[in-house]
Coordinates of C-alpha atoms in Angstrom, one line a residue:
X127 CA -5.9 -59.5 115.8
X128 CA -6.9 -60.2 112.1
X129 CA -6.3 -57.5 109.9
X130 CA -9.2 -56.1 107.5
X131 CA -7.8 -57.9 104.3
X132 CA -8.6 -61.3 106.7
X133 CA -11.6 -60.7 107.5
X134 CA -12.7 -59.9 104.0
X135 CA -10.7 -63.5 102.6
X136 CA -12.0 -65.1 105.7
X137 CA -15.7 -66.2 103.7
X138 CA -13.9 -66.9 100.2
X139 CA -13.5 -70.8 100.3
X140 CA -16.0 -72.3 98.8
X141 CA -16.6 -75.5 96.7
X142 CA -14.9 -74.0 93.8
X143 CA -12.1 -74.3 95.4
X144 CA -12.4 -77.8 97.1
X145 CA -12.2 -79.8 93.9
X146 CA -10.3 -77.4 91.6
X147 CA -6.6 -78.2 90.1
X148 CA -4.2 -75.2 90.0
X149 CA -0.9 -75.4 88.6
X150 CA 1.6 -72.1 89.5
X151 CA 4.5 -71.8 86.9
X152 CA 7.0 -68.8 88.3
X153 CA 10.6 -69.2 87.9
X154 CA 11.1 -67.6 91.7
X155 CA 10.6 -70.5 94.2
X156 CA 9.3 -67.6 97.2
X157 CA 6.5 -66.6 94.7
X158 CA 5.6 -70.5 94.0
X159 CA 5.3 -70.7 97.6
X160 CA 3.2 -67.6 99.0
X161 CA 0.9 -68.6 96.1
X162 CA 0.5 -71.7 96.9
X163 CA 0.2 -70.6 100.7
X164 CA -2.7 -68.3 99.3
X165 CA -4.2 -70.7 97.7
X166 CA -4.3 -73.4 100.3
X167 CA -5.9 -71.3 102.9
X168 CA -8.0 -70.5 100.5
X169 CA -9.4 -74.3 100.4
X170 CA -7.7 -76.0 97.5
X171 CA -6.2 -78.9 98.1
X172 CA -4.8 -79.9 94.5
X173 CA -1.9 -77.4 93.4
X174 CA 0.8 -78.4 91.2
X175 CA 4.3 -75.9 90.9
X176 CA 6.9 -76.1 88.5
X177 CA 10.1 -73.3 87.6
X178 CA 10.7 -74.7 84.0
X179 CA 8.4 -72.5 81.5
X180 CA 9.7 -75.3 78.6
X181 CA 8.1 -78.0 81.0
X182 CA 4.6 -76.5 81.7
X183 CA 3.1 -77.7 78.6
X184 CA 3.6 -81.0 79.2
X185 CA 2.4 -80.9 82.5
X186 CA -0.6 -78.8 81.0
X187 CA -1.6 -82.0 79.6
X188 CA -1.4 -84.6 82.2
X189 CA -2.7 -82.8 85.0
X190 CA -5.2 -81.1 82.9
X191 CA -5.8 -78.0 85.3
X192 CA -8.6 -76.1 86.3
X193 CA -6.5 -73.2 86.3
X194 CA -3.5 -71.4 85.5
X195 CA -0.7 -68.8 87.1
X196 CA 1.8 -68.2 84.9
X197 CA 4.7 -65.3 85.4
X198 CA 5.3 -63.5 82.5
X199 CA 8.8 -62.9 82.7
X200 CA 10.6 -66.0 82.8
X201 CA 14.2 -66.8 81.4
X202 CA 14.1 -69.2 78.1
X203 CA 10.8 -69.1 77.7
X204 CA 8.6 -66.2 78.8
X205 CA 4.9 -66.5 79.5
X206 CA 3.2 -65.2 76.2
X207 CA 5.3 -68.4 74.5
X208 CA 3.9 -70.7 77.8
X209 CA 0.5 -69.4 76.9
X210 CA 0.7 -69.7 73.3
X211 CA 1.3 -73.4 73.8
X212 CA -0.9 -73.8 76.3
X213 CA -4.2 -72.9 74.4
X214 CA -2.9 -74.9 71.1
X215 CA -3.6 -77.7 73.6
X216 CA -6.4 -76.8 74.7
X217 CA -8.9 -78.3 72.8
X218 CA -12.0 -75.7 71.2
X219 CA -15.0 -76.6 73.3
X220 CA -13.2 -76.4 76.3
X221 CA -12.2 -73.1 78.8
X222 CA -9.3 -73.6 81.0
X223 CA -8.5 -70.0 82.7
X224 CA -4.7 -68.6 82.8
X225 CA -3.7 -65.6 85.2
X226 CA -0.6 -64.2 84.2
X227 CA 1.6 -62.4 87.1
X228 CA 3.9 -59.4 86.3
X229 CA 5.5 -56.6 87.9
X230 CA 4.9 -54.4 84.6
X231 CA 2.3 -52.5 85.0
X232 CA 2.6 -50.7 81.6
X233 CA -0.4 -50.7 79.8
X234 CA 1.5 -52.6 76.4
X235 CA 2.3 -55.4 79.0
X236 CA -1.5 -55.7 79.7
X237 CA -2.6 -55.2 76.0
X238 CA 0.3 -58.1 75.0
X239 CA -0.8 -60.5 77.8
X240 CA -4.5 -60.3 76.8
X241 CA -4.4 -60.0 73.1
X242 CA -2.3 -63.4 73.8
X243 CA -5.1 -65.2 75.6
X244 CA -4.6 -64.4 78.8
X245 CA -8.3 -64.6 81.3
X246 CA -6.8 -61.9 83.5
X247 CA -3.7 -60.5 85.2
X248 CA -2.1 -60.0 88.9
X249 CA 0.6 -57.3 89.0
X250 CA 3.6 -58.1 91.9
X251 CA 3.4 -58.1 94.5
X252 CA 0.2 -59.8 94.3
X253 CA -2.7 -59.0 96.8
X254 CA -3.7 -62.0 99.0
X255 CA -7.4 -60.8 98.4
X256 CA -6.9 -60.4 94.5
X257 CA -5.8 -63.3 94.2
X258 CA -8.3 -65.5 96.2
X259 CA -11.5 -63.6 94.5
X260 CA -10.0 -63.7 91.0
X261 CA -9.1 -67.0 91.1
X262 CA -12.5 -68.1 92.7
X263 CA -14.3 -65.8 89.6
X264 CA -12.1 -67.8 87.3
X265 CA -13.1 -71.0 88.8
X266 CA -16.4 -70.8 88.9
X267 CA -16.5 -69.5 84.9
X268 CA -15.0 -72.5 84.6
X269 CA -17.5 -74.5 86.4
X270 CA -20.4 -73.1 84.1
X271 CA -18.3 -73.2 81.2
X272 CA -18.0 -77.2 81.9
X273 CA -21.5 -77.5 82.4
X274 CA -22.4 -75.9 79.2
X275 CA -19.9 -78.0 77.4
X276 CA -21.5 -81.1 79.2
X277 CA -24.9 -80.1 77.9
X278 CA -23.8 -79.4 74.9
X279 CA -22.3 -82.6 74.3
X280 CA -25.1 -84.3 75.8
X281 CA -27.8 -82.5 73.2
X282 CA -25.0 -83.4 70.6
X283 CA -25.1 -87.0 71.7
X284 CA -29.1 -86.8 71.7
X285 CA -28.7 -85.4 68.2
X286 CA -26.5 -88.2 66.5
X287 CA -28.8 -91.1 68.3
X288 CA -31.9 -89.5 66.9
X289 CA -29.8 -88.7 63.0
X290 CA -29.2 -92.6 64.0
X291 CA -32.3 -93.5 64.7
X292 CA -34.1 -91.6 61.5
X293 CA -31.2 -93.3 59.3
X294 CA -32.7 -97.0 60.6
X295 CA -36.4 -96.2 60.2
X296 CA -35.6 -94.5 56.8
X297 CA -33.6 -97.9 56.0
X298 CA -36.3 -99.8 57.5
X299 CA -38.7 -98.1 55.7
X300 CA -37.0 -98.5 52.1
X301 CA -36.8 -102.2 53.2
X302 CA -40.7 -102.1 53.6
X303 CA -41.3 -100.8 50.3
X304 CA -38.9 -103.0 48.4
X305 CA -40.0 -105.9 50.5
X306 CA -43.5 -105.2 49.8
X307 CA -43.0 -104.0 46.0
X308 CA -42.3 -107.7 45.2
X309 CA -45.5 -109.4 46.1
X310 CA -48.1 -106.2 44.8
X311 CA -47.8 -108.1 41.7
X312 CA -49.8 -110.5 43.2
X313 CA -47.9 -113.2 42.1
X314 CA -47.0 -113.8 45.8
X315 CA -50.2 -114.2 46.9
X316 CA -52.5 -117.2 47.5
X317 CA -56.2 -116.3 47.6
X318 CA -58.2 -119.3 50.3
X319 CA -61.4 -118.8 50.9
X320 CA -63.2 -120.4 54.5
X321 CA -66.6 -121.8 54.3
X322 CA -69.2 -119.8 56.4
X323 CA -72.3 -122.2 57.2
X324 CA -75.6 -121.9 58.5
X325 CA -75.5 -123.5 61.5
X326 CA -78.6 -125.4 62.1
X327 CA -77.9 -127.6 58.6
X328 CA -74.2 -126.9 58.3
X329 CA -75.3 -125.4 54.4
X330 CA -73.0 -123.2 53.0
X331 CA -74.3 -119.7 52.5
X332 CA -71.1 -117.9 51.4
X333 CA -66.8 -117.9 51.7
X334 CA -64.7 -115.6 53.2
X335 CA -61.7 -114.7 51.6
X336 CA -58.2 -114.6 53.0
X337 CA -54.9 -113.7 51.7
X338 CA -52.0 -116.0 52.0
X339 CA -48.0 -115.0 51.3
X340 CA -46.3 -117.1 49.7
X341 CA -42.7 -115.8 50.0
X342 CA -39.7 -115.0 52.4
X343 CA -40.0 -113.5 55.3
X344 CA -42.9 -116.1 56.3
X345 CA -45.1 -114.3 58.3
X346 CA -49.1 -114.0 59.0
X347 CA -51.0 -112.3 56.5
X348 CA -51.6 -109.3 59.1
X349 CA -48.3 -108.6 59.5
X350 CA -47.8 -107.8 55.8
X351 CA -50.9 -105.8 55.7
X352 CA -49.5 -103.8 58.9
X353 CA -46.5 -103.5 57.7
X354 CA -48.1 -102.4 54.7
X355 CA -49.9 -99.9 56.4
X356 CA -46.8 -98.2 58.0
X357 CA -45.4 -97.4 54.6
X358 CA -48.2 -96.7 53.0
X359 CA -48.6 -99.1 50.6
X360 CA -51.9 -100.9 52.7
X361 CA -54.8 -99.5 50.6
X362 CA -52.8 -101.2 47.4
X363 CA -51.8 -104.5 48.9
X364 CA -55.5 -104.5 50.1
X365 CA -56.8 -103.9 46.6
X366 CA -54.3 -106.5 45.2
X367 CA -55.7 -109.0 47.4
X368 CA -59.3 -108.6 46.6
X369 CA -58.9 -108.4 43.2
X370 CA -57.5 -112.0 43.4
X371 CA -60.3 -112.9 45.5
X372 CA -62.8 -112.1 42.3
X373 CA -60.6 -113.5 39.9
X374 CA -62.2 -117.0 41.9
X375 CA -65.8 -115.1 41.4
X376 CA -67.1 -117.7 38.7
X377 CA -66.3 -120.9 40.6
X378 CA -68.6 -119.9 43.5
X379 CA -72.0 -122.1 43.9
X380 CA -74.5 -119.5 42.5
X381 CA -76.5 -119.9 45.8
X382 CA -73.4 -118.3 47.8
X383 CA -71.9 -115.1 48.5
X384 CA -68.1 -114.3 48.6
X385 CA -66.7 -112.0 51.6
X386 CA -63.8 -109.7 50.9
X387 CA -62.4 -107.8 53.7
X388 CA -61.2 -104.0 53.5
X389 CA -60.8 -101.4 55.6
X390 CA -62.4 -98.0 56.0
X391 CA -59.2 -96.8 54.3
X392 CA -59.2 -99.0 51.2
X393 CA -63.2 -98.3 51.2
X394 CA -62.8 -94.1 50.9
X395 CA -60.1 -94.9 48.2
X396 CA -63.1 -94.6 45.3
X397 CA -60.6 -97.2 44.0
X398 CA -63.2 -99.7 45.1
X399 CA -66.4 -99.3 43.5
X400 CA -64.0 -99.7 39.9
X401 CA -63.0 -103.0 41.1
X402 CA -66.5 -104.3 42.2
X403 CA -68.4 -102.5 39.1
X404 CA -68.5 -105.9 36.8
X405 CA -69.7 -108.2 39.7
X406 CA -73.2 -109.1 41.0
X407 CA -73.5 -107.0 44.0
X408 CA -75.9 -109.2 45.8
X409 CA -73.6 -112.2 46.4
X410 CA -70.7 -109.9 47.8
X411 CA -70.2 -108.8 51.0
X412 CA -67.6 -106.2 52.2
X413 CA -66.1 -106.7 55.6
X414 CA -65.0 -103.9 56.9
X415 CA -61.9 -104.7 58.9
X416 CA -61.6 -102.0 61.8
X417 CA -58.6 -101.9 64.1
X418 CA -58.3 -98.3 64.4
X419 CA -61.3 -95.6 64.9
X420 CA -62.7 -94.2 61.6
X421 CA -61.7 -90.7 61.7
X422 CA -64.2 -89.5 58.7
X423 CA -67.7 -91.6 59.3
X424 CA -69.8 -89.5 57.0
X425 CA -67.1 -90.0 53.7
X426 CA -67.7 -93.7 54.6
X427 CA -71.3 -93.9 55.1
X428 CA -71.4 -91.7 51.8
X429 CA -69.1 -93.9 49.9
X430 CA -71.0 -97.1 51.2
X431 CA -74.1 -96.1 50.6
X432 CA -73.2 -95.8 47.2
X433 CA -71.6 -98.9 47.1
X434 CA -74.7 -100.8 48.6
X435 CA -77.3 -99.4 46.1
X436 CA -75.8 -102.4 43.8
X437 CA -76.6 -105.0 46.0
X438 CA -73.6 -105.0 48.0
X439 CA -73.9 -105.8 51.8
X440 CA -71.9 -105.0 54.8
X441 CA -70.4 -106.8 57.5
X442 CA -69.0 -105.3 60.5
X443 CA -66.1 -107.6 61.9
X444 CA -64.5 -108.4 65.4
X445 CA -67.6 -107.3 67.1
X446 CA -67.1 -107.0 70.9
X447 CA -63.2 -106.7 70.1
X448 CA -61.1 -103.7 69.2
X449 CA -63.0 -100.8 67.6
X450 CA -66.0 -102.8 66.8
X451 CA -67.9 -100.6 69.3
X452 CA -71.9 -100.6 69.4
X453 CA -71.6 -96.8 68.7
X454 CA -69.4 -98.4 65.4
X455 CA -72.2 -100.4 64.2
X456 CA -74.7 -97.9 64.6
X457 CA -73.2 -95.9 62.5
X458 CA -72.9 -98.1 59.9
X459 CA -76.2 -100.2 60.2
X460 CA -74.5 -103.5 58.6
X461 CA -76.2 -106.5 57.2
X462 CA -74.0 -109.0 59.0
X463 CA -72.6 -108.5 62.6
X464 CA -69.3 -111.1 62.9
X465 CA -69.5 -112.1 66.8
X466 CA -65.5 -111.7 67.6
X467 CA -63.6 -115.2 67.7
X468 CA -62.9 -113.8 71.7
X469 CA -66.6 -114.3 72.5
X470 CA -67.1 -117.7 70.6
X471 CA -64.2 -119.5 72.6
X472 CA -65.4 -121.7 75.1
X473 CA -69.0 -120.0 75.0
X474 CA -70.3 -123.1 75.9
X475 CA -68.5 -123.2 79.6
X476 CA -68.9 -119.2 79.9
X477 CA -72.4 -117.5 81.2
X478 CA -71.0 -114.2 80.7
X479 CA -70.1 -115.1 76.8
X480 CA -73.4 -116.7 76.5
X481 CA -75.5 -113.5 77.3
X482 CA -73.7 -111.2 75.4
X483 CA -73.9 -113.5 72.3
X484 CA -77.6 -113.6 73.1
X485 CA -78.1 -110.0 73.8
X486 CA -76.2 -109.8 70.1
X487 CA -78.8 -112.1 68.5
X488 CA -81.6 -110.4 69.7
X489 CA -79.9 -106.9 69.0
X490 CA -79.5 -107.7 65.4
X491 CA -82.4 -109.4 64.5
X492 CA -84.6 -106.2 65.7
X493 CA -82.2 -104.0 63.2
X494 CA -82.5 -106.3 60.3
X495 CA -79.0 -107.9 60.1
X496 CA -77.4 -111.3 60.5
X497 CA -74.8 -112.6 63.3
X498 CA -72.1 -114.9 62.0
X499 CA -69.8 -116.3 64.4
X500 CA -66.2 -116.4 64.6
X501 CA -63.4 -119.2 65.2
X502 CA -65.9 -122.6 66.0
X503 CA -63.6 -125.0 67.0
X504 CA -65.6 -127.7 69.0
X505 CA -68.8 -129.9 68.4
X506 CA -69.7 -127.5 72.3
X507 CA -69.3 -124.2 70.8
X508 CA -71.3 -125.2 68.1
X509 CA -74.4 -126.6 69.7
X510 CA -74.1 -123.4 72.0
X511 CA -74.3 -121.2 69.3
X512 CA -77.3 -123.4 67.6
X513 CA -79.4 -123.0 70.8
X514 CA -79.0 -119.2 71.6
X515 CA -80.4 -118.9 67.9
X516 CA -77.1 -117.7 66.0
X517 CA -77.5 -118.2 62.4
X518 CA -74.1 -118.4 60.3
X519 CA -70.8 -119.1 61.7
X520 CA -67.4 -120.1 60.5
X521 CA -64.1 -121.7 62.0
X522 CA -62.0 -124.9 61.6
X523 CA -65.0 -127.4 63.0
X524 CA -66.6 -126.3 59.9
X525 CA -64.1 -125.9 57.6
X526 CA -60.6 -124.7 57.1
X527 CA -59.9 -122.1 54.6
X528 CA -58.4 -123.7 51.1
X529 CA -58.8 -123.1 47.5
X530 CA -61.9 -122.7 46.2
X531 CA -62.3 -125.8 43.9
X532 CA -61.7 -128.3 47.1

């Protein structure tokens, strides 16, 4: 028949125990076995014994236990000393439980054993039951304890990637501006302009003006304005641009206007209207370069409203692309619509193209402004574009972009 003490150890294994790593250290082999008996029944399978105190630390370290019982009374070396070794190797963030046995009950003993480090204490004869529950408390500390230290080095990891990651960008960044600080001069930069013809006499009307960089890394223009941008620095390297741009003002026919492109950014700077005061409105056109929504329409409207009380006319690019939304265009009533280089491509082979460049036409004329097609490319997309009535256009069948004196 199984006694009361049974019954109530009977429940007690449990996973704790299953994957835990004991080591007993008692210098009286009958102890070393009826805890290890103990133990075992109570479901862990990994138990290490040793009768040499001066040994244990050693051992401490290759085994690396999941817990500790140590006698305190052993000859040579008793178990405050075993202790006191033990936790110098234990390292900080870590929590391995020790359970020190000893027939001195005295309260000093206790008070000694715990101000040493001790997690707890058995007095002998130990207690079958005592020892199964304390050990499984112990355990299971130790489980949490490991999972907190396994967080914690995981949000410590997270933490150094991220220091990591904001030392790059902040490296990247400083690149940026350095990179970028050696071309605002504008010596770096080549000013072409692209011819923009009416299309039914191929007459030039106006240029466009584009930035070239001359200088290592060699890269699109775009990709120095965006890159640019990300710093800060787009607005400048913007204004640098299209003050090169006019610096070319005097060699244009006096029949023609010049295009300069900005965005709504560079256009709310107030910087503009500075630059543009000593020029003859009329024959320049702002085109406002729109990748990414316009967060403040009514500054812009005010500012461009201003602006176009000189003469200065407005040209919303990449229509049917991006940004360029009707609602866009709307808003800013331009004098030129650009017909996106996506819709001119192959127009002539593409009904869908065709009648969305028509319905464009037909849009702008009844608001008073002027489509100019983007990207021609064939003798096709031309004669298209001639029959469904668009006006002005530019691309590389009528002219590549170069200095303005060829």
């Amino acid at each position: 028949m199984s006694t009361v003490r049974e019954e109530m150890t009977a429940g007690l294994s449990d996973s704790v125990f299953e994957n835990a790593t004991v080591l007993l250290v008692d210098d009286h082999q009958p102890n070393l076995a009826l805890l290890e008996r103990i133990l075992t029944k109570a479901g862990v399978e990994k138990i290490h014994v040793t009768m040499e105190p001066w040994a244990v630390v050693d051992i401490f370290n290759s085994l690396q236990p999941d817990l500790v019982l140590l006698d305190l009374h052993m000859p040579g070396m008793d178990g405050v000393a075993v202790m006191e070794a033990i936790r110098a190797a234990t390292p900080s963030d870590d929590f391995v439980p020790v359970v020190v046995l000893t027939a001195d009950a005295a309260p000093e003993a206790r008070q000694r054993v715990l101000a040493a480090g001790a997690s707890d204490f058995l007095t002998k004869p130990v207690d079958r039951t005592e020892v199964v529950l304390r050990a499984r408390n112990l355990l299971h500390t130790r489980s949490l304890h490991g999972r907190l230290r396994s967080h914690n080095q995981q949000l410590q990891h997270e933490i150094e990637e991220r220091d990591a990651a904001d030392r790059m960008a902040r490296s990247l960044t400083a690149e940026k501006v350095r990179r970028l600080g050696s071309v605002l001069d504008g010596d770096k930069i080549r000013m072409v302009f692209q011819p923009i013809a009416q299309l039914d006499c191929r007459d030039v009307v106006g240029y466009e003006s584009l930035a070239r960089f001359d200088c290592e890394p060699f890269r699109p223009p775009n990709v120095w304005f965006s890159e640019a941008d990300d710093v800060g620095l787009g607005v400048d390297l913007e204004l640098v641009a299209l003050r090169l741009a006019l610096e070319t003002f005097a060699l244009l026919p006096e029949s023609s206007f010049l295009t300069l492109n900005v965005s709504p950014e560079a256009v709310m700077s107030e910087r503009l209207a500075a630059i543009l005061e000593p020029y003859d409105g009329s024959r320049l056109v702002l085109e406002i370069t729109e990748h990414a929504q316009v967060e403040d329409y009514d500054r812009l409207l005010d500012v461009l409203t201003r602006l176009r009380t000189t003469g200065v006319r407005l040209a919303v690019d990449d229509a049917g692309a991006g940004f360029a939304s009707l609602h866009h265009i709307l808003l800013l009533q331009p004098d030129v619509i650009k017909l996106d280089i996506s819709l001119v491509r192959d127009i002539h082979v593409d009904p869908i193209k065709r009648a969305l460049a028509s319905s464009l036409v037909t849009f702008a004329r009844e608001i008073g402004s002027t489509i100019t097609a983007e990207g021609i490319e064939t003798p096709e997309e031309l004669r298209t574009l001639v029959d469904l009535g668009v006006p002005w256009g530019q691309g590389y069948h009528l002219g590549r972009p170069g200095a303005l004196e060829a």
